Structure formats: structure tokens, C-alpha cells
Coordinates of N, CA and C and ligand atoms in Angstrom, one line a residue:
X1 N 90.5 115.2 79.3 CA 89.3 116.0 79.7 C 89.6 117.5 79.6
X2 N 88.4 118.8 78.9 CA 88.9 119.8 78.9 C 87.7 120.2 79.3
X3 N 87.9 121.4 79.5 CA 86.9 122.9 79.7 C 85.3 122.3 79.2
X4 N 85.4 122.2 77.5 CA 84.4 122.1 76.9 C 83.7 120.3 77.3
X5 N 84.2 119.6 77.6 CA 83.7 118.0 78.2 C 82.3 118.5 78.9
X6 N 81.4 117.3 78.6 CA 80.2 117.0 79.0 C 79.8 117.6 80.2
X7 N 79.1 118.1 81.5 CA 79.0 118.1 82.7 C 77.7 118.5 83.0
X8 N 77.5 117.3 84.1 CA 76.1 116.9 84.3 C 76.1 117.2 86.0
X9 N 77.0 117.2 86.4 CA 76.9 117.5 88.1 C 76.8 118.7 88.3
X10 N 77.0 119.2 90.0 CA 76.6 120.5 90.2 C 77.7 120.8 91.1
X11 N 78.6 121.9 90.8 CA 79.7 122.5 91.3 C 79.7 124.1 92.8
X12 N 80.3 123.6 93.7 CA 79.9 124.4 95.1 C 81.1 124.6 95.3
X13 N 81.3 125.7 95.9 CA 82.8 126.8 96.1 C 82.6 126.7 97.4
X14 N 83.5 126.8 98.7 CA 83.3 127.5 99.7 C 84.1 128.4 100.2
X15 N 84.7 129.6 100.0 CA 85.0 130.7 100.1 C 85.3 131.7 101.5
X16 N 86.0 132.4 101.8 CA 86.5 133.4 103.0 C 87.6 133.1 103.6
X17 N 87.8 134.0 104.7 CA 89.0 134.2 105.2 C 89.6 133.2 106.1
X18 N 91.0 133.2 106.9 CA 91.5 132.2 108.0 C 90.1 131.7 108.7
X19 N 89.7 130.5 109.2 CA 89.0 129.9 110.7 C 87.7 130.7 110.2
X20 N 87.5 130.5 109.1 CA 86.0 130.5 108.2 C 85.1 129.3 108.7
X21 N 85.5 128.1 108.6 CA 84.8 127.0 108.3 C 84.5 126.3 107.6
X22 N 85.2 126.7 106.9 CA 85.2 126.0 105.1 C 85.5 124.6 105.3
X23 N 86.5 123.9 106.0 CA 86.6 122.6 105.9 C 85.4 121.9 106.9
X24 N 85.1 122.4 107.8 CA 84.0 122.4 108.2 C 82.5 121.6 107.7
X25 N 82.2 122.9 107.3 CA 81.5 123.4 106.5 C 81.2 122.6 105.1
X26 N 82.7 122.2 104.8 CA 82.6 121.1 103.0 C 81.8 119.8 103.8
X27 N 82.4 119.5 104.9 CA 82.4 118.1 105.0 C 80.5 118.0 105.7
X28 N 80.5 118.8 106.1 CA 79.2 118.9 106.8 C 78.1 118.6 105.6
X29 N 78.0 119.2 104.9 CA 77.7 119.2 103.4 C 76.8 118.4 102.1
X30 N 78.6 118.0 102.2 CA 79.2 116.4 101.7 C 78.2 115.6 102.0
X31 N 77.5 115.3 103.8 CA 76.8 114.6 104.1 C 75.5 114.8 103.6
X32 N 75.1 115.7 104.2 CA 73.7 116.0 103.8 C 73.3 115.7 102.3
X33 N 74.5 116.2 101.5 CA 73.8 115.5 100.0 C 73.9 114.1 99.6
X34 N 74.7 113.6 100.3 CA 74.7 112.0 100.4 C 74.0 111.7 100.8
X35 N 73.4 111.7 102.0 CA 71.9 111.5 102.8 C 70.6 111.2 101.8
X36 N 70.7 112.6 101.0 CA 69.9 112.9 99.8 C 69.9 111.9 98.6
X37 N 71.1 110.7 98.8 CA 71.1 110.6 97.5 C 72.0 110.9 96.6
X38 N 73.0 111.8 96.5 CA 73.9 112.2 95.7 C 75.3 111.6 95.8
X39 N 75.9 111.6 94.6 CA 77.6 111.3 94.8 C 78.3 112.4 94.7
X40 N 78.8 112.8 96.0 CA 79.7 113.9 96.5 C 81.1 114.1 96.6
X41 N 81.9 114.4 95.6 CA 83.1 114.6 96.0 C 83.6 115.8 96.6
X42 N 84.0 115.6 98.0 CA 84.8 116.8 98.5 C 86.2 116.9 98.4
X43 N 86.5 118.0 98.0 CA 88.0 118.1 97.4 C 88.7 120.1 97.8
X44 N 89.8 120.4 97.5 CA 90.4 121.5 98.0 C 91.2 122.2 97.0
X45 N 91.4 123.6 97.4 CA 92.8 124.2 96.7 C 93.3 125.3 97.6
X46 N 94.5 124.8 97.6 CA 95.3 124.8 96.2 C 95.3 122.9 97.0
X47 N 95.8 122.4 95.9 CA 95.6 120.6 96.0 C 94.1 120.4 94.9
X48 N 94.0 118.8 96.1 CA 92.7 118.2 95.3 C 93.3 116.8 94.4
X49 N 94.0 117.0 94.1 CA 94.6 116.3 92.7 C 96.6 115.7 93.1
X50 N 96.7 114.7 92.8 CA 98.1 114.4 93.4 C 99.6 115.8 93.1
X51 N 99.2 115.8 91.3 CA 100.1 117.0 90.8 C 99.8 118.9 92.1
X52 N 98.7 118.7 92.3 CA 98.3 119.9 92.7 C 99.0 119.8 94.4
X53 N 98.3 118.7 95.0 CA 99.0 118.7 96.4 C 100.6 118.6 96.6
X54 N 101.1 118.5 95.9 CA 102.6 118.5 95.3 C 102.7 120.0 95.2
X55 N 102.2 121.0 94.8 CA 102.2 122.8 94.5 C 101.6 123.1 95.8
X56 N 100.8 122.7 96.3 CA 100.3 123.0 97.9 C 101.0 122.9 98.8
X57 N 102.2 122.0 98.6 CA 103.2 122.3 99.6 C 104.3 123.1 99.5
X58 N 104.5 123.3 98.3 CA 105.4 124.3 98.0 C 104.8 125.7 98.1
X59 N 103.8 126.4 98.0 CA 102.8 127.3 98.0 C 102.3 127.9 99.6
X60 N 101.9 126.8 100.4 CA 101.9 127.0 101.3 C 103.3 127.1 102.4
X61 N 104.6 126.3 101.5 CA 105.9 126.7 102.6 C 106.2 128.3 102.6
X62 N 105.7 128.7 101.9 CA 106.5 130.7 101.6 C 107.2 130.7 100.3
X63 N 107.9 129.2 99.7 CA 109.1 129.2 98.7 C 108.5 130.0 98.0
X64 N 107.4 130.4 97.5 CA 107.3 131.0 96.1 C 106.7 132.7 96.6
X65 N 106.9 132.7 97.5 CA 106.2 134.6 98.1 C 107.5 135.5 97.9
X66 N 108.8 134.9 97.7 CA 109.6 136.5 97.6 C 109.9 136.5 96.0
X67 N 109.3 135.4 95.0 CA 109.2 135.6 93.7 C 107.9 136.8 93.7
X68 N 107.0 137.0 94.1 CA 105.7 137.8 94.3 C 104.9 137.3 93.7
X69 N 103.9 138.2 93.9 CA 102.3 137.6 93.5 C 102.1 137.2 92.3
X70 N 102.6 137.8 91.2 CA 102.7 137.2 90.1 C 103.0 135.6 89.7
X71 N 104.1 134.8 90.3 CA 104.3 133.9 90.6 C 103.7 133.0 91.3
X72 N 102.9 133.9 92.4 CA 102.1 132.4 93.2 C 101.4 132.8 92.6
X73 N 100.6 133.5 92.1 CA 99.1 133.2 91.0 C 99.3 132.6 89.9
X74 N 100.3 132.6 89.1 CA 100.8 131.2 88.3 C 100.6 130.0 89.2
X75 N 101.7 129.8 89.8 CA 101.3 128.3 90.8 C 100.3 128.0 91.0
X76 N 99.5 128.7 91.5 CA 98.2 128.3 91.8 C 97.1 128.3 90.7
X77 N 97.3 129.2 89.7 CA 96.6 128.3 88.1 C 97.2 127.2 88.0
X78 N 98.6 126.7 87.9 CA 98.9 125.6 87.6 C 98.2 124.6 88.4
X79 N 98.4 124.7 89.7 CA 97.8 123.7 90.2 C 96.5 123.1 89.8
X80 N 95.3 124.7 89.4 CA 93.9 124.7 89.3 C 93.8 123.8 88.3
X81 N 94.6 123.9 87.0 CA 94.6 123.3 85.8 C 94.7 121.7 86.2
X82 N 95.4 121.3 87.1 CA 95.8 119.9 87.0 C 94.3 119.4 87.7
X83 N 93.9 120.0 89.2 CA 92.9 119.7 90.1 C 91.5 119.7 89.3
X84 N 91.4 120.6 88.0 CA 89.8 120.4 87.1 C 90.4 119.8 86.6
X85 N 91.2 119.1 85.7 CA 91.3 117.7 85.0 C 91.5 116.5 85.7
X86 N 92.2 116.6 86.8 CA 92.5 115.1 87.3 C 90.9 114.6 88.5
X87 N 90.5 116.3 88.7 CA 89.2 115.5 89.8 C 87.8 116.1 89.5
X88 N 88.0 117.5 89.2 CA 86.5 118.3 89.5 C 85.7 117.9 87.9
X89 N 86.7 117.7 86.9 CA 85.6 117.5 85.6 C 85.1 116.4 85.6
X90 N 86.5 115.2 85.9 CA 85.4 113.7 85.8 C 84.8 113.8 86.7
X91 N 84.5 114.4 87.8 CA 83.4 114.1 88.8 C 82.0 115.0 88.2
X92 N 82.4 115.7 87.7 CA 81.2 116.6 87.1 C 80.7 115.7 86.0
X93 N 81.2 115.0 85.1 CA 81.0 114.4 83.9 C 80.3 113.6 84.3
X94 N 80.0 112.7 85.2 CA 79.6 111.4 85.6 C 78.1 111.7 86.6
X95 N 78.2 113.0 87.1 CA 76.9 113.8 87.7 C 76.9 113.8 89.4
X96 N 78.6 113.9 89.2 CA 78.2 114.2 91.1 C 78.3 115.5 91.5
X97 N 78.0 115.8 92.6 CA 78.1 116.5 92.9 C 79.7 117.3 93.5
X98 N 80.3 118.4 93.2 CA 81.6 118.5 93.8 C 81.4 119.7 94.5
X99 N 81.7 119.3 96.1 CA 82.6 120.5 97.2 C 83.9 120.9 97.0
X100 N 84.0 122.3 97.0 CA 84.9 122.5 97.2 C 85.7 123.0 97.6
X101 N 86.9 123.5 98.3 CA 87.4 124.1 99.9 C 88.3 125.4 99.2
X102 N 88.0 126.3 98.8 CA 88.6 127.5 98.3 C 88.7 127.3 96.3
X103 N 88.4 128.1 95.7 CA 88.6 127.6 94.0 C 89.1 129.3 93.7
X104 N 89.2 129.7 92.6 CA 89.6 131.2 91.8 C 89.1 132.1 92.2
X105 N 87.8 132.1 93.5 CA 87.9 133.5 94.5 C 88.8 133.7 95.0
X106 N 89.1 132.4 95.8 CA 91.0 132.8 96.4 C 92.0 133.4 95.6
X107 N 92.2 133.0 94.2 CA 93.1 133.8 93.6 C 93.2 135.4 93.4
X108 N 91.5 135.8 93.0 CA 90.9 137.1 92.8 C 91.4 137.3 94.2
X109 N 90.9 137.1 95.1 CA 90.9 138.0 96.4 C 92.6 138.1 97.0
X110 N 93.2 136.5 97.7 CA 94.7 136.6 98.2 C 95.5 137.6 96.8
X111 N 95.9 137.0 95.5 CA 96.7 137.5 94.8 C 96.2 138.8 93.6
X112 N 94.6 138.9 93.6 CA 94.5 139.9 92.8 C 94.4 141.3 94.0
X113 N 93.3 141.1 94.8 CA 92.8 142.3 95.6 C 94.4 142.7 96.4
X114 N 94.7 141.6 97.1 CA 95.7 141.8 98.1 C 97.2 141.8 97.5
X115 N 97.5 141.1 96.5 CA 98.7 141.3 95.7 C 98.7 142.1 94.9
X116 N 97.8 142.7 94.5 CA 97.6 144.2 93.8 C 97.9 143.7 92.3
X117 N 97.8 142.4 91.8 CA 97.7 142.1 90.3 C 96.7 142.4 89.4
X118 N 97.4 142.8 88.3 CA 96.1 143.3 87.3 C 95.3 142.6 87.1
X119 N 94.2 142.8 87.1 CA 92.6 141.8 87.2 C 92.8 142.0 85.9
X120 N 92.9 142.3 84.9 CA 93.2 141.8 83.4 C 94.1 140.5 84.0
X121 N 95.2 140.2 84.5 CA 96.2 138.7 84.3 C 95.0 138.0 85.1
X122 N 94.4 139.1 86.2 CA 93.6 137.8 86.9 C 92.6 136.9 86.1
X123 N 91.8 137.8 85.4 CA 90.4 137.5 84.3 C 91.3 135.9 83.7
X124 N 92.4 136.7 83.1 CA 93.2 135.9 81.8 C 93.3 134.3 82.8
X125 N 94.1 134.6 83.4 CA 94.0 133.2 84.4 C 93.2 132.0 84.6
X126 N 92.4 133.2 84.9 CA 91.0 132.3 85.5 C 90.3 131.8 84.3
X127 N 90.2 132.5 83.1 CA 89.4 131.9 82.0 C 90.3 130.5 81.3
X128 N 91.7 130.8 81.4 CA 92.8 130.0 81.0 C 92.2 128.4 81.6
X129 N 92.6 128.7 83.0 CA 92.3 127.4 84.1 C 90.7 126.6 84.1
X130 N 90.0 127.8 84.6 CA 88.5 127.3 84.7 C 87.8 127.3 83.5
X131 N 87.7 127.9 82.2 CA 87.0 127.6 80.6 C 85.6 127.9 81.7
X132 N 85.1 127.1 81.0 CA 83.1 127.2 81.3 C 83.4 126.3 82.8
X133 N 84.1 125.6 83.3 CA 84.0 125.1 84.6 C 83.7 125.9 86.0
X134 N 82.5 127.3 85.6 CA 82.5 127.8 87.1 C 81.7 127.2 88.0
X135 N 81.9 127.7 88.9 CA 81.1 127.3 90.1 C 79.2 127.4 89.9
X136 N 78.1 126.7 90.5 CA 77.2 127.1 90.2 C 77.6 127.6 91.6
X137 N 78.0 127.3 93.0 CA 77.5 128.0 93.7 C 78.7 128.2 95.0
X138 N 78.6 129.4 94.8 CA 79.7 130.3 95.7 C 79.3 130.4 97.1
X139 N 79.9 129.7 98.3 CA 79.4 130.3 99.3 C 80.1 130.7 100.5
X140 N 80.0 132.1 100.4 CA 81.0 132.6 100.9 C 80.8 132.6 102.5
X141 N 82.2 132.1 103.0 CA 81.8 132.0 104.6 C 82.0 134.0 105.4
X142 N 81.4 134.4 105.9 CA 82.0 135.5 105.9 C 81.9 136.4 107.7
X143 N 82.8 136.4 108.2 CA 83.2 136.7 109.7 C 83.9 137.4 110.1
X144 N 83.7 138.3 111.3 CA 84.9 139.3 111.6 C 86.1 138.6 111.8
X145 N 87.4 139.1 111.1 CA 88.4 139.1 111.2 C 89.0 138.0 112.8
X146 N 88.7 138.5 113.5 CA 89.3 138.4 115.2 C 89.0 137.0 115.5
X147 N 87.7 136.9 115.1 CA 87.2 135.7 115.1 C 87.4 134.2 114.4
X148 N 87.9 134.5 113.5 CA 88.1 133.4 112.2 C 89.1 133.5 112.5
X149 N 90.4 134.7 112.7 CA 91.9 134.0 113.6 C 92.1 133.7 114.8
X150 N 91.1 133.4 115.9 CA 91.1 133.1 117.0 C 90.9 131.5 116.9
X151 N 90.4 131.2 115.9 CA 89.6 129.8 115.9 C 91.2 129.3 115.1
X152 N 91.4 129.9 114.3 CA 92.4 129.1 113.5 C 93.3 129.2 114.0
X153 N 94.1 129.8 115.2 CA 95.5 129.6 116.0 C 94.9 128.7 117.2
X154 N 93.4 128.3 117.8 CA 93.3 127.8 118.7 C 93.4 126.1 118.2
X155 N 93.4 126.1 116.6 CA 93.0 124.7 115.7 C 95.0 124.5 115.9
X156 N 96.0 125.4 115.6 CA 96.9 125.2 115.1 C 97.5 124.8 116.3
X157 N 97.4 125.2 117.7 CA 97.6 125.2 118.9 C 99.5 125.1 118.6
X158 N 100.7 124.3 119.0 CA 101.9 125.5 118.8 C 102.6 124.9 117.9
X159 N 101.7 124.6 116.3 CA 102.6 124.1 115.0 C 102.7 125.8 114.6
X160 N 103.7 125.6 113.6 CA 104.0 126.6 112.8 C 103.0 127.3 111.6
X161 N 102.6 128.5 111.7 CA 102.2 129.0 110.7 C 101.9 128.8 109.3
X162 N 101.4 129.1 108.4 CA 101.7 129.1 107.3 C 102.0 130.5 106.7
X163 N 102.4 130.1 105.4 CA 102.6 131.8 104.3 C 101.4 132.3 104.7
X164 N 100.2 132.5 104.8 CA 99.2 133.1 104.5 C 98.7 133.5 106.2
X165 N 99.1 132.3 107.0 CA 98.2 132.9 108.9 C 99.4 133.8 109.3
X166 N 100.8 133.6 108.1 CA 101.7 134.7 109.0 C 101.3 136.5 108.9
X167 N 100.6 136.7 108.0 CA 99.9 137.6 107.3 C 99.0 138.6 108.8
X168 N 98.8 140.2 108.7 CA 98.3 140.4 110.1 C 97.0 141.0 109.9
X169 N 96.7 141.4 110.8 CA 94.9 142.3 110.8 C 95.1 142.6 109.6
X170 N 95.3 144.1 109.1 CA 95.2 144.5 107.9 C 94.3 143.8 106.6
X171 N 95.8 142.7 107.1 CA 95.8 142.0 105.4 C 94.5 141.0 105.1
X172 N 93.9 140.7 106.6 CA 92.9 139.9 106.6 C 91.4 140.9 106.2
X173 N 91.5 141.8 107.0 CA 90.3 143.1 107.1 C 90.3 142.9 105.0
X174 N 91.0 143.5 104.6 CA 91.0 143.8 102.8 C 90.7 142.3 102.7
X175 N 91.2 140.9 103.2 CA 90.8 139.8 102.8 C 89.1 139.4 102.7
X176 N 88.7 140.1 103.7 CA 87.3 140.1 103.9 C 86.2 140.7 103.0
X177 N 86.8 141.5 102.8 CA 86.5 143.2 101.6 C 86.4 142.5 100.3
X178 N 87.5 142.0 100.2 CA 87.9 141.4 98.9 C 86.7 140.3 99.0
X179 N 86.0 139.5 99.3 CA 85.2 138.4 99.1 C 84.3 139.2 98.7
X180 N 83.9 139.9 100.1 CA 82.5 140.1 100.1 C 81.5 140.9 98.6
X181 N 83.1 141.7 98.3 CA 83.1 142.5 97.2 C 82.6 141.7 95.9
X182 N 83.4 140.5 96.0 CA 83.0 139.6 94.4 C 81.3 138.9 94.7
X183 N 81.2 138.9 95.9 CA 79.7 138.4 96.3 C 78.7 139.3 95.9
X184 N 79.8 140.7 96.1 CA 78.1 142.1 96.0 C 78.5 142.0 94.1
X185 N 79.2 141.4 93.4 CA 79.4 141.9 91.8 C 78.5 140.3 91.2
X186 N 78.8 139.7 92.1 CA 78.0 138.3 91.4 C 77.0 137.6 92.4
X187 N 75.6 138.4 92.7 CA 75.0 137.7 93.2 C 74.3 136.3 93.0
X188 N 74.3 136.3 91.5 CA 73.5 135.1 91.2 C 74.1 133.8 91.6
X189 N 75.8 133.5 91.7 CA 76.5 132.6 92.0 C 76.8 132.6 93.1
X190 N 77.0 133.9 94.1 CA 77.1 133.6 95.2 C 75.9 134.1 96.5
X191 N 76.7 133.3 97.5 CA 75.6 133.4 99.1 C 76.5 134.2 99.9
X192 N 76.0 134.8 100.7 CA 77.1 134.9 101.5 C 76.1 134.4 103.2
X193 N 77.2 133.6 103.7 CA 77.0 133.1 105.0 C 77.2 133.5 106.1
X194 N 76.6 133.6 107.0 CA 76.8 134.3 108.4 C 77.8 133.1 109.3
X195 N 79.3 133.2 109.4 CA 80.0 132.3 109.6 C 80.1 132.7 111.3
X196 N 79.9 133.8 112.0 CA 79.8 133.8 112.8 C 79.2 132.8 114.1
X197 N 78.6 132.1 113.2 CA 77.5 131.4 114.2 C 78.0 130.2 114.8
X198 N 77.0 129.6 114.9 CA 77.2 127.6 115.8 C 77.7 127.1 114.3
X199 N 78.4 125.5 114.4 CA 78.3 125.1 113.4 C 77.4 124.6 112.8
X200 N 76.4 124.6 113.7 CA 75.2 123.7 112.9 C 74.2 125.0 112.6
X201 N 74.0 126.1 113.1 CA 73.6 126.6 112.5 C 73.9 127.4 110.6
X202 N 75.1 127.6 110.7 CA 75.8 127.6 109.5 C 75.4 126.8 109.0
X203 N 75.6 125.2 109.2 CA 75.3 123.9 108.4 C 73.7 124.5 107.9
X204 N 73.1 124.6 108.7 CA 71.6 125.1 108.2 C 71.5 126.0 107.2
X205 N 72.2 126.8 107.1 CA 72.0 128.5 106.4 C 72.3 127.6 105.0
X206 N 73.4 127.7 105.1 CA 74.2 126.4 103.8 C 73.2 125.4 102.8
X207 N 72.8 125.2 103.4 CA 72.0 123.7 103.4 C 70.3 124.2 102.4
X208 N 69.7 125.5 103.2 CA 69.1 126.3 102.6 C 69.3 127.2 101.4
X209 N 70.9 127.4 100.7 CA 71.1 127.7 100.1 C 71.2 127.0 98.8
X210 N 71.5 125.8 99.2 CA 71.8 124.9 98.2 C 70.5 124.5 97.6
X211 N 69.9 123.8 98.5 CA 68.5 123.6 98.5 C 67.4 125.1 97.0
X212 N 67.5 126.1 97.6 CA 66.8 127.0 97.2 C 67.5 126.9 95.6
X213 N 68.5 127.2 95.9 CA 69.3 128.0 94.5 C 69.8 126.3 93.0
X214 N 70.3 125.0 94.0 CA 70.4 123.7 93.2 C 69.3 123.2 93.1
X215 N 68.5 122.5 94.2 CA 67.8 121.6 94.6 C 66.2 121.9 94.0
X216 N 65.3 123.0 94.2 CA 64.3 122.9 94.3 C 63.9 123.1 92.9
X217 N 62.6 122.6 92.7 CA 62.5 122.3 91.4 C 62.2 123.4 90.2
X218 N 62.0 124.4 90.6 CA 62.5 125.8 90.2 C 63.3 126.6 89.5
X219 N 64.9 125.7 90.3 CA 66.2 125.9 90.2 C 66.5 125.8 88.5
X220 N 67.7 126.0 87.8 CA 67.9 126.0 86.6 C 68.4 124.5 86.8
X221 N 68.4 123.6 85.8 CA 69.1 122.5 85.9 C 69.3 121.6 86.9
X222 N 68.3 121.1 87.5 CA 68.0 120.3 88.6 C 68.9 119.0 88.7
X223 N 70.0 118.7 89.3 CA 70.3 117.5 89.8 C 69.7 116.6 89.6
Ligands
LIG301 N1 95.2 130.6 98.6 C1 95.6 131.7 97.7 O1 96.3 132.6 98.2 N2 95.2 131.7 96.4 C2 94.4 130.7 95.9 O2 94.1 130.7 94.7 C3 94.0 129.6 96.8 C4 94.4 129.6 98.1 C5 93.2 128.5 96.3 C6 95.3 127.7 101.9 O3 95.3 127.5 103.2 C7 95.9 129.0 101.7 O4 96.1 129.3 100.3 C8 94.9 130.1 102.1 C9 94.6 131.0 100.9 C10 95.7 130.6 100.0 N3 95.4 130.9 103.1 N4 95.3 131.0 104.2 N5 95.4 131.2 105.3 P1 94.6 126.2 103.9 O5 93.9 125.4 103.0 O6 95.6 125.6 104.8 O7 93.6 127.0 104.9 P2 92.3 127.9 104.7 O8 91.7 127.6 103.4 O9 92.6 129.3 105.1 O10 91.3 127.3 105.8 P3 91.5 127.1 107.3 O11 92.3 128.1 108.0 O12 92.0 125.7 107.5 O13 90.1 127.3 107.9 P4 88.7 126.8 107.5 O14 88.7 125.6 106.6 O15 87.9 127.9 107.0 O16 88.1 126.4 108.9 P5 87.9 125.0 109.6 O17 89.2 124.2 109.5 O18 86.7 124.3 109.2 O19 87.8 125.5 111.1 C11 88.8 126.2 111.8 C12 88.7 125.9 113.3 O20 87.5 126.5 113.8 C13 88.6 124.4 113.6 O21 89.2 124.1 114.8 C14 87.1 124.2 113.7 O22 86.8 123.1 114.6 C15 86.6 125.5 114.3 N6 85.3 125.9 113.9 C16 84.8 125.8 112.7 N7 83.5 126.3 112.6 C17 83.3 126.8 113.8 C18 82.2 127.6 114.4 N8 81.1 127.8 113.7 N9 82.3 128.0 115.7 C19 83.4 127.7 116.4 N10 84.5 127.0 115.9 C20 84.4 126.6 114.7

């Protein structure tokens, strides 16, 4: 399966910082378009795919952070490359629908904005990995800082950090920047979500998005 293969389904990013809601958020989703009718696969990155969740744990231990950003943004195309062939194309080929829990915004934003990599290797990357496989729909969860790491140390309660929650204010504040920024350069693909809220309100905002921009008959290429 490559880049250029058939695809008939409809592809959903969910996007932002630590204790966003993204997993949340996928799974909440998931349901509603199954409700509807649809076959949904919800899936992740870095992971998704057995080869990939194999690089997710190496990725997320630190091993590859004092090689630098250059390195974990390899890894993490590597991974991308295995996770669109082994799950997001055949699921797209066949017409389901795919969620997904972080995709090549993460890489633009953690390793391009914040690792200061040339958005030329980023572009190159991403075109490498993803071919015509973008997202139809970006949806960025998007929250003050304090808030999305209050939730995500109260979720971790006293396991160990990862590479990325060891990370401090700062790096999160430019993480935030960094999204919102690819949201204000690509409106047509992305939402941006008011993640502050209840979860079910979110689930709602969401749910309207998809609806308006996939769903209604309107939309370019209707499900
Ligand atoms: N990374 C990268 O650098 N480059 C890349 O290309 C890619 C990834 C793809 C993956 O971490 C790390 O890899 C990530 C970026 C980097 N770094 N970090 N950190 P991960 O997959 O382990 O974690 P994550 O993606 O950051 O997600 P998360 O921290 O697990 O959070 P979340 O999925 O956005 O949130 P959640 O699990 O749905 O919710 C967090 C907690 O808040 C949980 O207890 C919920 O019950 C609670 N919650 C959720 N929503 C609400 C609302 N609305 N109100 C109150 N409480 C809530």
C-alpha cells in the first residue's frame, strides 16, 4: 500500500498540547460516528501500527533526545511511514473512517517550531511519510497551558514522566503557539477547539465540526 492507493474514507487529526483531550476526545468520537453508521478506526502517534509502537517506546523513553531533534523527527517519520501503511491507508481504502491521536502537526510543532528544525527537512519529511495521505480534518484541541498540565499530572498521579511532560512552562506556552499558528496558516483543514471546557461540551463543539466540514451534504466528498 502507498501514498497514491485508492481512498475512500475520511481522515481526522486531533492535535494540541499535554492534558488536551485528545484521547478523550478520539474515543468520544469514534462513537458518535459509529452510532451514525460508520466504520471507525481509532488509532495514535507516534504508534498505531505494531512496528510503530515498538519506536513509541523508544521515543517516548528520552533514548533518542540527546541524539537531538533531528533524530527524533526521523523516528518519528519512521514510525509515520510504517502506521499509514500498516493501518491508516487500509482503513481509508476500504471507507472508514480514521481517528487519530496526534499525526505531522506534532512533528511541525514538538520538533520543527520547538526543536528549531528547518521547516525545509520538516516539509521534506512530511511529504516523504504522508504523500497525498493528509488529514481532511485537523482538530486542534487548544487550552491554557496550566490547565492541560494540571489534568495530565493529576491522570499520571506518582508514575514517571515522560520525554515530553518532563519539558516546562516555556516549552509548552511555544507548544501552544506552535499549533495554533499551523491552524491560523491552514484554515480549511483545521478547527480549532475550545478544550477548556466540560467533556461533553468539547464532544459537542467536535462533533459540529465534523458534521459541518465531513458530514453535511454540502461538504466536498461526502462519506
Ligand atoms: N510527539 C512528537 O514530539 N512528535 C510527533 O511527531 C508526535 C508526537 C506524533 C506522545 O505522548 C508524545 O510524543 C507527545 C508529543 C510527542 N508529548 N507529550 N507530552 P502521549 O501520546 O503519551 O501523550 P499526549 O499525546 O501528549 O496526550 P496526553 O497527555 O495523554 O493527553 P490527551 O490525550 O490530550 O488527554 P486525555 O488523556 O484525553 O486527558 C488527560 C486527562 O484529563 C485525563 O485524566 C482525562 O480524564 C482528563 N480530561 C480530559 N478532558 C477533560 C476535560 N474536558 N475536563 C477535565 N478533565 C479532562
Amino acid at each position: 500500500m502507498n501514498a497514491t492507493s485508492a481512498r475512500l474514507g475520511r481522515f481526522i487529526t486531533l492535535e494540541g498540547g499535554e492534558g488536551a483531550g485528545k484521547s478523550t476526545q478520539s474515543r468520544l468520537l469514534a462513537e458518535r460516528l459509529r452510532l451514525r453508521g460508520f466504520e471507525c478506526v481509532t488509532t495514535r502517534e507516534p504508534g498505531g501500527s505494531p512496528g510503530a509502537e515498538r519506536l513509541r517506546e523508544i521515543l517516548l523513553s528520552g533514548a533518542v533526545a540527546p541524539l537531538g531533534a533531528t533524530a527524533e523527527a526521523l523516528l518519528f517519520t519512521a514510525a509515520r511511514i510504517d502506521h499509514l501503511d500498516h493501518t491508516i491507508r487500509p482503513a481509508l481504502a476500504r471507507g472508514a473512517f480514521v481517528v487519530c491521536d496526534r499525526f505531522a502537526d506534532s512533528t511541525r510543532a514538538y520538533q520543527g517550531a520547538l526543536g528549531n528544525l528547518d521547516p525545509v527537512l520538516i516539509r521534506a519529511l512530511e511529504h516523504t511519510a504522508v504523500g497525498r495521505t493528509h488529514p481532511d480534518l485537523t482538530l486542534i484541541l487548544d487550552l491554557p497551558v496550566e490547565v492541560g498540565l494540571a489534568r495530565a499530572n493529576a491522570r499520571r498521579g506518582d508514575a514517571a514522566a515522560d520525554r515530553f511532560e518532563r519539558e516546562g512552562q516555556a516549552f509548552h506556552e511555544g507548544l501552544r503557539k506552535a499549533f495554533l499558528e499551523i491552524a491560523a496558516q491552514e484554515p480549511a483543514r483545521c478547527a480549532v477547539i475550545d478544550a477548556s471546557r466540560s467533556v461533553s461540551e468539547i464532544a459537542d463543539l467536535i462533533w459540529a465540526a465534523v458534521e459541518s466540514r465531513l458530514l453535511a451534504p454540502s461538504a466536498k466528498g461526502v462519506a
